[in-house]
Coordinates of C-alpha atoms in Angstrom, one line a residue:
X1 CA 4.2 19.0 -6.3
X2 CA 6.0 16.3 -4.3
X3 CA 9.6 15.4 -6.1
X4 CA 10.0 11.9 -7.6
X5 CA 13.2 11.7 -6.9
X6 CA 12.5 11.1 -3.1
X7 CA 10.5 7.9 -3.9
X8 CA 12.2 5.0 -4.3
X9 CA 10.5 2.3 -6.3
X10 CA 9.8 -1.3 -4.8
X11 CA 7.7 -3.5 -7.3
X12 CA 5.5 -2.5 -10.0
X13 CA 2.8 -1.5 -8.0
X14 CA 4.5 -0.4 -4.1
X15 CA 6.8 2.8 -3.9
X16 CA 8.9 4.0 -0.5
X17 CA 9.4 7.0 0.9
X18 CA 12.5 5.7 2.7
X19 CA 13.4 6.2 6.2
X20 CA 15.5 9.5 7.0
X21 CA 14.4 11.4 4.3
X22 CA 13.7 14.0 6.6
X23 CA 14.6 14.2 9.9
X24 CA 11.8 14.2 11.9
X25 CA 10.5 11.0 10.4
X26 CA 9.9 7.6 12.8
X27 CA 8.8 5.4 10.2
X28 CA 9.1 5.2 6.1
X29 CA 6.3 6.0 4.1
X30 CA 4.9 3.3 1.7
X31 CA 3.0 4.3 -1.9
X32 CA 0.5 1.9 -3.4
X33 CA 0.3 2.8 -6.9
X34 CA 0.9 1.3 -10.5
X35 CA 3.8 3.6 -12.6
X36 CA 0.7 5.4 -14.4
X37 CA -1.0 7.0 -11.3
X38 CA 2.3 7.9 -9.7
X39 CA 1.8 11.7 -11.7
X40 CA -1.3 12.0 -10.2
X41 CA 0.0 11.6 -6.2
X42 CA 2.8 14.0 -6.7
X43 CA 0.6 16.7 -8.7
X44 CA -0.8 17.8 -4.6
X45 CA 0.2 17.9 -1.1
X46 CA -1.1 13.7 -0.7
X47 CA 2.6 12.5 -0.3
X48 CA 3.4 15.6 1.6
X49 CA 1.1 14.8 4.1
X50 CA 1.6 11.1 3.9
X51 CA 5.8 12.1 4.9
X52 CA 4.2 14.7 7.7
X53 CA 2.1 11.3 9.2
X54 CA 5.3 9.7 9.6
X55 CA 6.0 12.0 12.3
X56 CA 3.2 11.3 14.6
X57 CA 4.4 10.0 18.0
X58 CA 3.9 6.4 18.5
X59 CA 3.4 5.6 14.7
X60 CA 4.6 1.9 14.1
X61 CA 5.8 0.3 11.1
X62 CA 4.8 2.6 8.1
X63 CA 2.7 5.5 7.0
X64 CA 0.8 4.4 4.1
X65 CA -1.0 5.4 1.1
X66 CA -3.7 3.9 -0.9
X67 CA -3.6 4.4 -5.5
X68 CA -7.1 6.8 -4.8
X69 CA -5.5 8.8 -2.3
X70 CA -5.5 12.7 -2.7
X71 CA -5.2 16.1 -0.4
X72 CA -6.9 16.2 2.5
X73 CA -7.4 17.6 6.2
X74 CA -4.1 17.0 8.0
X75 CA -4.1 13.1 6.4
X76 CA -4.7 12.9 2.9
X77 CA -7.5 10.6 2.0
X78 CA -6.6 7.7 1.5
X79 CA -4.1 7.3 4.1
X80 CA -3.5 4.6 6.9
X81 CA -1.4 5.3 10.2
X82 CA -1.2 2.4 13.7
X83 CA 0.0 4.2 16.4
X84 CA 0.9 1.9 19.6
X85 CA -1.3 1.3 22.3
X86 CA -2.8 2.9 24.3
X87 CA 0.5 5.5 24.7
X88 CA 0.3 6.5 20.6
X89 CA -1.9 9.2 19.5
X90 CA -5.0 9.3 18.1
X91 CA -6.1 12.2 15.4
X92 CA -9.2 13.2 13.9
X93 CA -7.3 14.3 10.8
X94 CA -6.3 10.8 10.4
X95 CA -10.5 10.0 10.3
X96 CA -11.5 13.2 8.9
X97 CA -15.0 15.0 9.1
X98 CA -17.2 12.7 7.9
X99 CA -16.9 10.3 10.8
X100 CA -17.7 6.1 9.3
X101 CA -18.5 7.0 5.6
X102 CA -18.8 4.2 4.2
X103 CA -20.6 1.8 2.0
X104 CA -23.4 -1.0 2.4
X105 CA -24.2 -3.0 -0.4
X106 CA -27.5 -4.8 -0.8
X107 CA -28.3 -7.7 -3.2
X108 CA -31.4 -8.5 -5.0
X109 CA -32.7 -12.1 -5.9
X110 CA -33.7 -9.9 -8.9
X111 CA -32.3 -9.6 -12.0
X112 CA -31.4 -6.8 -14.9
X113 CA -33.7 -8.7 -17.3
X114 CA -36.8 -8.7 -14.4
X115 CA -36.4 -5.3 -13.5
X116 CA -34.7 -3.2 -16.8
X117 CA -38.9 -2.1 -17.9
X118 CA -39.0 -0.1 -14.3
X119 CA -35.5 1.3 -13.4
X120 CA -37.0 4.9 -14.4
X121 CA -39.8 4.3 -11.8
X122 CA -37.6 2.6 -9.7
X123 CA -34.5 5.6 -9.4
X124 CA -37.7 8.2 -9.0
X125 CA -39.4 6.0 -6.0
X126 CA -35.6 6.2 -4.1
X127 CA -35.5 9.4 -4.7
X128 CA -38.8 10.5 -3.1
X129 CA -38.0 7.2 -0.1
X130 CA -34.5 8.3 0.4
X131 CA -34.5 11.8 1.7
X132 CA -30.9 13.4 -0.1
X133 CA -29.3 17.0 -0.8
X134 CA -27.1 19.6 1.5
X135 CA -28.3 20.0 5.5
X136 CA -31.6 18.0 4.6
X137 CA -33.6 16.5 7.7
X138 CA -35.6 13.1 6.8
X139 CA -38.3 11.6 8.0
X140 CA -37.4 10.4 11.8
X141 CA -37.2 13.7 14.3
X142 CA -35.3 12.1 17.4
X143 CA -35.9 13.7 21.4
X144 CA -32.5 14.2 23.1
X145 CA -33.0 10.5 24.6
X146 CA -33.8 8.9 21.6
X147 CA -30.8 10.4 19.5
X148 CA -28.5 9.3 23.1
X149 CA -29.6 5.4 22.3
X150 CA -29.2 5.7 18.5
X151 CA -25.6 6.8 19.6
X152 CA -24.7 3.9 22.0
X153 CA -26.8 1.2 20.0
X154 CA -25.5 1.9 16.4
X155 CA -27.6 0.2 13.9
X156 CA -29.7 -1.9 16.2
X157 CA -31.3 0.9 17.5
X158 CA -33.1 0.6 13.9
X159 CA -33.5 -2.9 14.0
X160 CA -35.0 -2.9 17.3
X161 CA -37.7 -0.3 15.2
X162 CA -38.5 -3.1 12.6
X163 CA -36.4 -1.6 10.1
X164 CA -34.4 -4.4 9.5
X165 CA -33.5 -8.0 10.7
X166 CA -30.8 -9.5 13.2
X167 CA -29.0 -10.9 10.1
X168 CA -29.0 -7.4 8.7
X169 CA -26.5 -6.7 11.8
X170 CA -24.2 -10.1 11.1
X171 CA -23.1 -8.3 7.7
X172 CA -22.4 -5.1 9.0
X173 CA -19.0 -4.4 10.7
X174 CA -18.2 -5.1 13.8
X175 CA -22.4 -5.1 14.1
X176 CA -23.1 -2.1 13.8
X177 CA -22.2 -0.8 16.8
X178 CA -18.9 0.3 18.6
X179 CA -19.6 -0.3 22.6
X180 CA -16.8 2.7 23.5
X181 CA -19.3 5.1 23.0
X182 CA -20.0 7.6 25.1
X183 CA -23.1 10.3 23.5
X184 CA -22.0 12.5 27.2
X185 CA -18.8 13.2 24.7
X186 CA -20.9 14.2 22.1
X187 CA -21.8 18.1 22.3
X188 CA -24.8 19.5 22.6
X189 CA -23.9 21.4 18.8
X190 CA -23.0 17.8 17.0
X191 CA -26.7 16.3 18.4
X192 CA -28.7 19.5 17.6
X193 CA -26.7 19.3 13.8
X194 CA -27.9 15.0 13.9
X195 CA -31.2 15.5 15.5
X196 CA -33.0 15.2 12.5
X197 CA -30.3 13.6 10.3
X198 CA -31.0 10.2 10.3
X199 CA -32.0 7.9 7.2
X200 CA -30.8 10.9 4.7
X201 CA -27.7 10.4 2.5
X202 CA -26.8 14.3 2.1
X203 CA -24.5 15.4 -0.7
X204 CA -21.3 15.8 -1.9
X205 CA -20.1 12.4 -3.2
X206 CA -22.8 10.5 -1.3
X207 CA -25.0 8.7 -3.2
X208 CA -27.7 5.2 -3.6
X209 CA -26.9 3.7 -6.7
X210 CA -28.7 0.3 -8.3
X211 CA -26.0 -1.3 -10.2
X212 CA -26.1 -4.7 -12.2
X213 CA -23.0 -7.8 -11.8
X214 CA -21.2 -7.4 -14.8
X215 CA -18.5 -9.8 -14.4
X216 CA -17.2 -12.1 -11.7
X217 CA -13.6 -12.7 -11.5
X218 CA -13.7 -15.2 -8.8
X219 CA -16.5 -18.0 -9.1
X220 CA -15.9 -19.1 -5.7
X221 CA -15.5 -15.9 -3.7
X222 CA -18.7 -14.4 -5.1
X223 CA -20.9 -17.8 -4.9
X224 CA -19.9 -17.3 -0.6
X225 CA -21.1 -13.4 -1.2
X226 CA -24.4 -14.9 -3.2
X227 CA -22.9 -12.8 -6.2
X228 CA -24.1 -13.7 -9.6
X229 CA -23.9 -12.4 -13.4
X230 CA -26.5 -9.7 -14.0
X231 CA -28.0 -9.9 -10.3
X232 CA -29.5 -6.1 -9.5
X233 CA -27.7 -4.5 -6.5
X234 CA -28.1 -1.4 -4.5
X235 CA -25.2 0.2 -3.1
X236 CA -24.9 2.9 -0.1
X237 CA -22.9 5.8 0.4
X238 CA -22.5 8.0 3.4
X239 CA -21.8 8.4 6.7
X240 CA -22.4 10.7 10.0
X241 CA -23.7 13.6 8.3
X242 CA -23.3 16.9 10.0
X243 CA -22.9 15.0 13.7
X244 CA -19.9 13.5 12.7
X245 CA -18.7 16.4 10.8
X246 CA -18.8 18.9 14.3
X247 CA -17.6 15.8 16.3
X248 CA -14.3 16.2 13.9
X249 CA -14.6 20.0 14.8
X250 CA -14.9 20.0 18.2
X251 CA -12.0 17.9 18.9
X252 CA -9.6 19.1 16.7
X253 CA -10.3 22.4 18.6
X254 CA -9.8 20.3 21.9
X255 CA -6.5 19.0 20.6
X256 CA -5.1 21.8 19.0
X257 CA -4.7 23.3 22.4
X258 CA -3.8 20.5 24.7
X259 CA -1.0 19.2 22.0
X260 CA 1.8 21.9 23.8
X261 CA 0.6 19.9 26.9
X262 CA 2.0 16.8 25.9
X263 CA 5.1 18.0 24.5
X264 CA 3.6 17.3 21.3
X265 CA 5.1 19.2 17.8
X266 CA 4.1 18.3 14.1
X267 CA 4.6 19.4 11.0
X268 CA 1.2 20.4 10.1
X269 CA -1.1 22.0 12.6
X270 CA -3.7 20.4 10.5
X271 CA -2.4 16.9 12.1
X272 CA -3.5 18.0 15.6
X273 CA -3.4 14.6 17.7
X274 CA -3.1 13.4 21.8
X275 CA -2.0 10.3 23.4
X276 CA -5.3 7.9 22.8
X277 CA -4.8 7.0 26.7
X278 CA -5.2 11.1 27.8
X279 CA -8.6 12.5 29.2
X280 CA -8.7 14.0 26.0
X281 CA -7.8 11.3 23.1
X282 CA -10.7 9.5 25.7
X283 CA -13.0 11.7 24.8
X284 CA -12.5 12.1 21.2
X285 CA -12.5 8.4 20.6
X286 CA -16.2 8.0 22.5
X287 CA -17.2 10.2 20.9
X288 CA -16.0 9.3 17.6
X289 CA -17.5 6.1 18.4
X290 CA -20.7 7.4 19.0
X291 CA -20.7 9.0 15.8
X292 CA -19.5 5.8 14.0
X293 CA -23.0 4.3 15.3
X294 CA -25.3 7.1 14.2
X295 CA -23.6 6.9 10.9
X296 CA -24.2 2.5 10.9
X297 CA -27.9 3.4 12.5
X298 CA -28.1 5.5 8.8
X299 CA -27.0 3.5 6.9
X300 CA -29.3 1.0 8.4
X301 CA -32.5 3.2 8.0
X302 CA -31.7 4.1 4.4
X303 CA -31.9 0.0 4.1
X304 CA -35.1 0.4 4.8
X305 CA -36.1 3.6 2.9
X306 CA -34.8 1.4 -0.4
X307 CA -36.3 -1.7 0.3
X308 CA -39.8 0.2 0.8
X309 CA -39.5 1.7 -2.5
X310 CA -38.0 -1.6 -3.7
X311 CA -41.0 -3.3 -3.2
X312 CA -43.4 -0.8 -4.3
X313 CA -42.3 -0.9 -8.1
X314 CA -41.0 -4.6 -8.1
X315 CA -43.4 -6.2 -6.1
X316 CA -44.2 -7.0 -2.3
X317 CA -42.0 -10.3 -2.6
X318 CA -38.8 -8.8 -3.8
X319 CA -36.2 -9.0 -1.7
X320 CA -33.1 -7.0 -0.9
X321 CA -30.5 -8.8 2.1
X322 CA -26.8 -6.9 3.3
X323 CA -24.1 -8.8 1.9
X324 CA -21.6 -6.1 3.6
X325 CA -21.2 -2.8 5.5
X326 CA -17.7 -1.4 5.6
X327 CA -16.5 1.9 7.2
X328 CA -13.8 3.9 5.7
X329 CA -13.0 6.7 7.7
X330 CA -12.6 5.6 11.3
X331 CA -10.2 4.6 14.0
X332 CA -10.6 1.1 15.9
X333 CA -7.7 -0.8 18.6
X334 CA -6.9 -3.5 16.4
X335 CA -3.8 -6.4 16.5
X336 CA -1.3 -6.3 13.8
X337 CA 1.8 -8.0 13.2
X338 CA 4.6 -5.6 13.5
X339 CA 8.3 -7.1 13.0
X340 CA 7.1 -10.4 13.6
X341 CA 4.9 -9.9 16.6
X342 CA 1.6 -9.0 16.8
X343 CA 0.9 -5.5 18.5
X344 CA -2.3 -3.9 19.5
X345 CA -2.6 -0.4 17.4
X346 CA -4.5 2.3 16.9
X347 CA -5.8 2.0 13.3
X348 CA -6.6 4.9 11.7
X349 CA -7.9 4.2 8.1
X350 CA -9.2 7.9 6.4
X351 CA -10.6 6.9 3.3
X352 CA -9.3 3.4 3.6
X353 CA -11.0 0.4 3.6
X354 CA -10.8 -2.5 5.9
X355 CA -9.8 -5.9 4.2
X356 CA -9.5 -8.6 6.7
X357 CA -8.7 -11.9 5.5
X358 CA -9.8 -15.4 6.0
X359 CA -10.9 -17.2 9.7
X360 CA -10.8 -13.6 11.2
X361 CA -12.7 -13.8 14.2
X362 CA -14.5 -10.6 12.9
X363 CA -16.1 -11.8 9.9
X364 CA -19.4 -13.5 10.1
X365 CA -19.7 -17.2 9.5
X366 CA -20.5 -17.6 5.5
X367 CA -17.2 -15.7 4.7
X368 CA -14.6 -17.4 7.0
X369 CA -13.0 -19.3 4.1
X370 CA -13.3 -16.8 1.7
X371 CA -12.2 -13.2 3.4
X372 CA -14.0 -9.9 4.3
X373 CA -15.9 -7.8 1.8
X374 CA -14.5 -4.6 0.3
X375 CA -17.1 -2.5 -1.1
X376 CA -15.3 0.4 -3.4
X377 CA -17.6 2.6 -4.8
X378 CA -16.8 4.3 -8.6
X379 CA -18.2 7.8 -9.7
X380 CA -21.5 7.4 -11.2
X381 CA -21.1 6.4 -14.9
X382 CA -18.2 4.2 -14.4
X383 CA -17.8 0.5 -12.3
X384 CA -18.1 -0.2 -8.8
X385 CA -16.2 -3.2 -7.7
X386 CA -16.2 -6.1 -4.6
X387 CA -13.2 -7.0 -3.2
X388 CA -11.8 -9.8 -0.6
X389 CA -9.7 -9.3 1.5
X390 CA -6.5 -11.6 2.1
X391 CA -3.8 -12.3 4.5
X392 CA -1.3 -10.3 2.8
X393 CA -3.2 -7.6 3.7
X394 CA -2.8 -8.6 7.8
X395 CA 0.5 -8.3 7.1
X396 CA 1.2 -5.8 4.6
X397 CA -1.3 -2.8 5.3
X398 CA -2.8 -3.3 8.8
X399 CA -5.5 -5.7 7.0
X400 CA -6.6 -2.2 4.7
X401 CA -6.9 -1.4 1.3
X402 CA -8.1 1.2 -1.2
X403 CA -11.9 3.2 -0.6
X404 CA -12.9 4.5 -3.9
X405 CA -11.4 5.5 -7.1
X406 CA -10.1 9.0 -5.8
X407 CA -10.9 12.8 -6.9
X408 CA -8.5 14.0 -9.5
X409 CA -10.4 17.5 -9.9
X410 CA -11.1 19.6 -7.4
X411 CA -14.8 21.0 -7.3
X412 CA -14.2 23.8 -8.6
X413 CA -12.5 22.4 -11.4
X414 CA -15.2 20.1 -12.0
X415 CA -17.8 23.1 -12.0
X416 CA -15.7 24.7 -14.3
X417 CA -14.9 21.8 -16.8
X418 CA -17.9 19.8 -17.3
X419 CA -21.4 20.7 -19.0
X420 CA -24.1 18.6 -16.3
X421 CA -26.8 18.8 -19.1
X422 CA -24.1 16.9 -21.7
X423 CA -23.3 14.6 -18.6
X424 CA -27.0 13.7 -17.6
X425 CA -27.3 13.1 -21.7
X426 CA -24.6 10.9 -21.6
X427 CA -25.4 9.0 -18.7
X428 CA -28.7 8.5 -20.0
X429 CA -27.4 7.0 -23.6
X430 CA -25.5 4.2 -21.4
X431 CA -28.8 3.5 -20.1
X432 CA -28.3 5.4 -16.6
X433 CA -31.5 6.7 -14.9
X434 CA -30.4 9.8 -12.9
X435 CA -32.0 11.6 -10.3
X436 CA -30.8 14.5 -8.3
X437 CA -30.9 17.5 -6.6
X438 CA -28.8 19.8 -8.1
X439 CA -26.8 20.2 -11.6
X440 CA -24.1 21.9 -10.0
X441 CA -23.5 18.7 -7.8
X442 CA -23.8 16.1 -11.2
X443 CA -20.9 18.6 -12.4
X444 CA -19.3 18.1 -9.5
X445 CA -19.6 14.3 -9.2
X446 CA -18.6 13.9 -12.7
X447 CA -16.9 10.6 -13.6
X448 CA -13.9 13.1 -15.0
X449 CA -13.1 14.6 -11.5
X450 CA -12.2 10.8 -10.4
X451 CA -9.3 8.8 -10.9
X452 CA -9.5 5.4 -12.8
X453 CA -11.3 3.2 -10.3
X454 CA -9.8 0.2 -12.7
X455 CA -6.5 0.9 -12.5
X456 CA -6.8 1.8 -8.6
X457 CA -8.5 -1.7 -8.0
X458 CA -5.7 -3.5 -10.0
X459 CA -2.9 -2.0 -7.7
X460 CA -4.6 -3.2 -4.9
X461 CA -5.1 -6.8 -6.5
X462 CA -1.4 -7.4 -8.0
X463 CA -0.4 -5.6 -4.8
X464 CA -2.8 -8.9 -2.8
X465 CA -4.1 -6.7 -0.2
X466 CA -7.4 -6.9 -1.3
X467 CA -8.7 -10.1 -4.2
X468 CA -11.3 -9.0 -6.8
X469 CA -14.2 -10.3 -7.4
X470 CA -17.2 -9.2 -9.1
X471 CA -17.5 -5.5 -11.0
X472 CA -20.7 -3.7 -10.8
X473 CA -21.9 -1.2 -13.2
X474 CA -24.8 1.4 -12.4
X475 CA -28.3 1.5 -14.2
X476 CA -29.6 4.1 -11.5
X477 CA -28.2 6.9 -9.8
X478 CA -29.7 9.1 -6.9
X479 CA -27.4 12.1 -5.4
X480 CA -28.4 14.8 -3.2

């Protein structure tokens, strides 16, 4: 339990941690929340670990957390940290284990009325296209060489395969593919674990969902997505599977014992870092690169899985185009304004989203004007929403913003607390066509264990980091 007392409020919806509340801080620590959720952040270690960030050597400006944060590895998840470049450290806590989950969101020239007779079919076929559940293999078994290109070409490795289009790749960030990787830094355990990985969504709080536009806030915005009322979507979440997940565990091995050889002590051995421009924060980041790219190349494959089963119940002509992929649990050298000059930083976003605003030179053409994307994904049962991004977010919160709506139950208490035969029946009264592996993981994934994606998205908008603009809602649901 984190005391209140040590927070210091700012506006309705932006709390500090200030500056010499403990000792060993370099920089404050800033609280995106509305007064409601602020019980929820100090019921476990999030804003512990958020103060223990603000110890990290090089860390500029501000430690920051997101309204959906909650306790993680080292950072808690939903937490942002820019450490200076290249001098400042980097740390996989501050990415976590699953290396670039994030979402990809597909749009339909279809709508809920033309599809609603075949969303039982429809959630079956993804199912048996889109291989899902704990450890599972899919389709594609890759030879050491293949898995090495899938790791230096990202997504275009797929492409390249016909499964997908060029234009896919213009709506993915930064195009699928970061060109700092290295698969030499990659061990020979992370590949044998991703080997057969590829195009499978796994478990946990991964998931394909088809969801239907049930309101647009912002006519404009979502016209420049191609967003309308009661257009069918499909949404994507996962990331680098068990590759990423023994990248993370490799290197925080690495790190953990090199740290006394930079002089390096932190609060929380969890928060295990190096300087990013040391042989060994140079290997982490190729390699976390390289995992970034399998987990873009997955996402990209999936695509394909969906749109295969798309067109078999809906018809050969129905069509499914990207209108974003976003990571949210990565580290990239970004510029930032930081007191009123801009400073290249290393970015860490773990369970964070990135929100860049208008004319960045990373956003693709057809949403210069209006901003980047933010895909945040709800639990199953409740909304999903897309976000803009905006200036004030360049400014405010290193161009990030909020992931998801947050886990306010742990597993266990999820397990323990909710009936999955009562949730499937429940789900199925509001008209949502389940499909999944296992009922301890629907108990698991239970729309109670999450925080109130609406209340998390509304910090974020009266906070103008991130703009909304359309709220989905699901009509299928397909979990490992």
């Amino acid at each position: 339990m984190f005391p209140k007392h040590q927070l210091v409020k700012v506006s309705d919806f932006l709390w500090e941690i200030p500056l010499g509340t403990r000792p060993d801080m370099r920089v404050p620590a800033h609280i995106y929340a509305l007064e409601e959720m602020i019980d929820s952040l100090t019921a476990d270690r999030s804003l512990q670990q958020l103060l223990n960030i603000t110890t990290l050597p090089g860390i500029r400006k501000a430690a920051l957390v997101m309204p959906d944060a909650h306790e993680g590895y080292g950072f808690p998840i939903g937490g942002i940290a820019a450490t200076s470049y290249p001098q400042g450290v980097i740390s996989p806590g501050g990415i976590g284990y699953d290396i670039n989950c994030g979402v990809r969101l597909l749009v339909s020239d279809l709508f809920y009325e033309d599809a609603k007779d075949h969303l039982e079919d429809l959630s079956k076929e993804l199912y048996r296209c889109v291989p899902s559940g704990v450890g599972r293999g899919g389709n594609i078994k890759l030879s050491a060489e293949e898995l090495d290109k899938v790791l230096k070409q990202g997504a275009s490795w797929a492409v390249s395969r016909g499964m997908g289009s060029p234009e896919d790749l213009q709506f993915t960030e930064s195009g699928g593919c970061l060109q700092e990787a290295d698969p030499a830094c990659v061990s020979a355990n992370a590949k044998k674990r991703g080997h057969d990985q590829l195009g499978t969504i796994g478990a946990g709080n991964h998931f394909v969902e088809v969801e239907r536009v049930d309101k647009i806030f912002d006519e404009d915005i979502a016209a420049a997505f191609g967003l309308k009322k009661n257009q069918l979507t499909v949404l994507i979440h996962t990331g680098s599977r068990g590759l990423g997940h023994q990248v993370a565990t490799d290197y925080l091995r690495i790190m953990a014992t090199s740290m006394p050889g930079y002089h390096i002590k932190l609060p929380d051995r969890e928060l295990a870092c190096v300087p990013f421009n040391s042989p060994e924060g140079q290997n982490y980041f190729h390699a976390m690169c390289a995992a970034a790219n399998f987990a873009w190349c997955n996402r990209q494959v999936i695509s394909d899985e969906i749109r295969t089963a798309w067109r078999s119940i809906l018809g050969k002509s129905a069509r499914l185009r990207i209108l974003y992929d976003v990571a949210h649990n990565i580290a990239k050298v970004e510029e930032h304004p930081v007191n009123g000059h801009k400073e290249k930083l290393i970015v860490h976003r773990k369970g964070a989203t990135r929100a860049f605003g208008p004319y960045h030179p990373e956003l693709p053409e057809p949403y210069q004007s209006v901003g980047q994307p933010v895909l945040i994904p709800g639990s199953m049962g409740t909304a999903s929403y897309v976000l803009a991004g905006t200036a004030a977010s360049m400014q405010l919160s290193f161009g990030s913003t909020c992931h998801g709506a947050g886990r306010r139950l742990s597993r266990t208490t999820a397990r323990k607390t909710v009936h999955p035969g009562e949730l499937i029946q429940q789900l199925k009264e509001k008209g949502i066509h389940l499909q999944a592996g296992s009922k301890k993981g629907v108990a698991e994934e239970a729309p109670a264990a999450y925080k109130d994606v609406d209340l998390v998205v509304e910090t974020v908008h009266r906070a103008g980091i991130a703009q909304k603009v359309a709220r989905l809602i699901p009509v299928a649901v397909i979990k490992g």
